[in-house]
């Protein structure tokens, strides 16, 4: 079952995407439940579906993925799984984690992003194929997540303040 925090933040992220659509920055706003992303093995044609909370299809057809951490923000294995899955999807521009906790949670997320991306580079994946450079975190407290409009305002202010 999805918590009030999770559903409110998800609705707020969708509002951000709709605003960016109006500004011609985003082509589509999608949820992983309705439109999962595919991780494909090109040799065998096997496909694994990845269902991020929300993602935007940008004008260049790349994807900006949003993962909302609620109760799972204390579980580094889930954070690592989200990082790996998003890095394996084709044409990902960035991975944004939204969390409500303290600095320790932010450090855990950043540590996972850095460790996984550097490990993949060490194993031969070209760094420019990984969405690490534009990925990051946004802290939205429970108080800020009282309405989707508040969430939208916070995300636009923190992540998209330079977009006209």
Coordinates of C-alpha atoms in Angstrom, one line a residue:
X1 CA 0.0 0.0 0.0
X2 CA 1.3 3.4 -0.9
X3 CA 1.6 6.0 1.9
X4 CA 0.1 9.5 1.8
X5 CA 3.6 11.0 1.5
X6 CA 4.4 8.8 -1.5
X7 CA 1.2 9.4 -3.4
X8 CA 1.3 13.2 -2.7
X9 CA 4.9 13.5 -3.9
X10 CA 4.2 11.3 -6.9
X11 CA 1.3 13.6 -7.9
X12 CA 3.5 16.6 -7.3
X13 CA 6.2 15.2 -9.6
X14 CA 3.5 14.6 -12.2
X15 CA 2.5 18.3 -11.9
X16 CA 6.1 19.3 -12.4
X17 CA 6.2 17.2 -15.6
X18 CA 3.0 18.8 -16.8
X19 CA 4.4 22.3 -16.2
X20 CA 7.5 21.4 -18.1
X21 CA 5.4 20.0 -20.9
X22 CA 3.7 23.4 -21.2
X23 CA 7.1 25.0 -21.4
X24 CA 8.1 22.5 -24.1
X25 CA 10.9 20.9 -22.0
X26 CA 9.2 17.5 -21.7
X27 CA 7.3 15.5 -24.3
X28 CA 5.6 13.0 -22.0
X29 CA 5.0 12.4 -18.3
X30 CA 4.6 8.7 -17.4
X31 CA 4.4 6.4 -14.4
X32 CA 6.2 3.1 -14.2
X33 CA 3.0 1.3 -13.3
X34 CA 1.3 2.3 -16.5
X35 CA 4.3 2.4 -18.8
X36 CA 7.2 0.4 -17.5
X37 CA 10.7 0.9 -18.9
X38 CA 12.4 -2.0 -20.5
X39 CA 15.8 -3.4 -19.7
X40 CA 16.7 -5.5 -22.7
X41 CA 19.3 -8.2 -23.4
X42 CA 20.1 -7.6 -27.0
X43 CA 21.6 -11.0 -27.5
X44 CA 18.7 -13.1 -26.3
X45 CA 15.9 -10.5 -26.7
X46 CA 14.8 -11.1 -23.1
X47 CA 13.2 -8.1 -21.4
X48 CA 12.9 -7.1 -17.7
X49 CA 10.5 -4.4 -16.9
X50 CA 11.5 -1.6 -14.5
X51 CA 8.7 0.5 -12.9
X52 CA 10.0 3.8 -11.6
X53 CA 7.6 6.0 -9.7
X54 CA 7.5 8.7 -12.4
X55 CA 9.6 9.5 -15.5
X56 CA 9.6 12.2 -18.1
X57 CA 10.4 11.6 -21.7
X58 CA 12.4 14.7 -22.7
X59 CA 12.5 16.4 -26.1
X60 CA 15.7 14.5 -27.0
X61 CA 13.9 11.2 -26.2
X62 CA 16.0 10.7 -23.1
X63 CA 14.3 9.8 -19.8
X64 CA 14.4 11.6 -16.5
X65 CA 13.6 9.1 -13.8
X66 CA 12.1 9.9 -10.4
X67 CA 12.2 7.5 -7.5
X68 CA 10.3 8.4 -4.3
X69 CA 11.8 6.9 -1.1
X70 CA 9.4 6.6 1.8
X71 CA 9.8 3.7 4.2
X72 CA 12.5 2.3 1.9
X73 CA 14.9 5.2 2.4
X74 CA 16.6 3.3 5.2
X75 CA 17.2 0.3 2.9
X76 CA 20.3 0.7 0.9
X77 CA 19.7 -2.5 -1.1
X78 CA 16.5 -0.9 -2.5
X79 CA 18.4 2.3 -3.4
X80 CA 21.1 0.3 -5.1
X81 CA 18.6 -1.7 -7.0
X82 CA 16.9 1.5 -8.3
X83 CA 20.3 2.9 -9.3
X84 CA 21.3 -0.3 -11.2
X85 CA 17.9 -0.6 -12.9
X86 CA 17.9 3.0 -14.0
X87 CA 21.5 2.8 -15.3
X88 CA 20.5 -0.3 -17.4
X89 CA 17.6 1.4 -19.2
X90 CA 18.5 2.9 -22.6
X91 CA 18.7 6.7 -22.9
X92 CA 18.4 7.8 -19.3
X93 CA 19.3 11.5 -18.8
X94 CA 19.1 11.5 -15.0
X95 CA 17.9 9.7 -11.9
X96 CA 16.4 11.8 -9.2
X97 CA 15.7 10.4 -5.7
X98 CA 13.1 12.2 -3.6
X99 CA 13.4 11.5 0.1
X100 CA 12.0 12.9 3.4
X101 CA 14.8 12.0 5.9
X102 CA 17.9 13.6 7.2
X103 CA 21.4 14.1 5.7
X104 CA 22.3 10.5 6.5
X105 CA 19.7 9.4 4.0
X106 CA 21.1 11.8 1.4
X107 CA 24.6 10.5 1.9
X108 CA 23.4 6.9 1.6
X109 CA 21.8 7.8 -1.8
X110 CA 24.8 9.7 -3.1
X111 CA 27.1 6.9 -1.9
X112 CA 25.1 4.4 -3.9
X113 CA 25.0 6.6 -7.0
X114 CA 28.8 7.1 -6.9
X115 CA 29.8 3.6 -6.0
X116 CA 27.6 1.9 -8.7
X117 CA 28.5 4.4 -11.4
X118 CA 32.3 4.2 -10.7
X119 CA 32.0 0.4 -10.5
X120 CA 30.4 0.2 -13.9
X121 CA 33.0 2.6 -15.3
X122 CA 35.8 0.4 -13.8
X123 CA 34.2 -2.6 -15.5
X124 CA 34.3 -0.9 -18.9
X125 CA 31.0 1.0 -19.3
X126 CA 31.8 4.4 -20.9
X127 CA 31.1 7.1 -18.3
X128 CA 29.1 9.1 -20.9
X129 CA 26.6 6.3 -21.1
X130 CA 25.7 6.6 -17.4
X131 CA 23.3 9.2 -16.2
X132 CA 25.4 10.0 -13.1
X133 CA 26.3 13.6 -14.0
X134 CA 22.8 14.9 -13.8
X135 CA 21.5 12.6 -11.2
X136 CA 20.8 13.6 -7.6
X137 CA 18.5 14.0 -4.7
X138 CA 15.7 16.3 -3.6
X139 CA 14.6 16.4 0.0
X140 CA 10.8 16.9 0.5
X141 CA 9.8 16.8 4.1
X142 CA 6.5 15.5 5.3
X143 CA 5.4 19.0 6.0
X144 CA 6.3 20.1 2.5
X145 CA 4.4 17.1 1.1
X146 CA 1.0 18.2 2.4
X147 CA -0.2 18.9 -1.1
X148 CA 0.9 18.1 -4.7
X149 CA 1.1 21.8 -5.4
X150 CA 3.6 22.3 -2.5
X151 CA 5.7 19.4 -3.8
X152 CA 5.6 20.9 -7.4
X153 CA 6.8 24.3 -6.1
X154 CA 9.6 22.8 -4.1
X155 CA 10.9 20.6 -7.0
X156 CA 10.7 23.5 -9.5
X157 CA 12.6 25.7 -7.1
X158 CA 15.3 23.2 -6.3
X159 CA 15.8 21.4 -9.6
X160 CA 14.4 23.6 -12.4
X161 CA 14.8 27.2 -11.2
X162 CA 16.8 28.1 -14.4
X163 CA 14.1 26.9 -16.8
X164 CA 12.0 29.6 -18.3

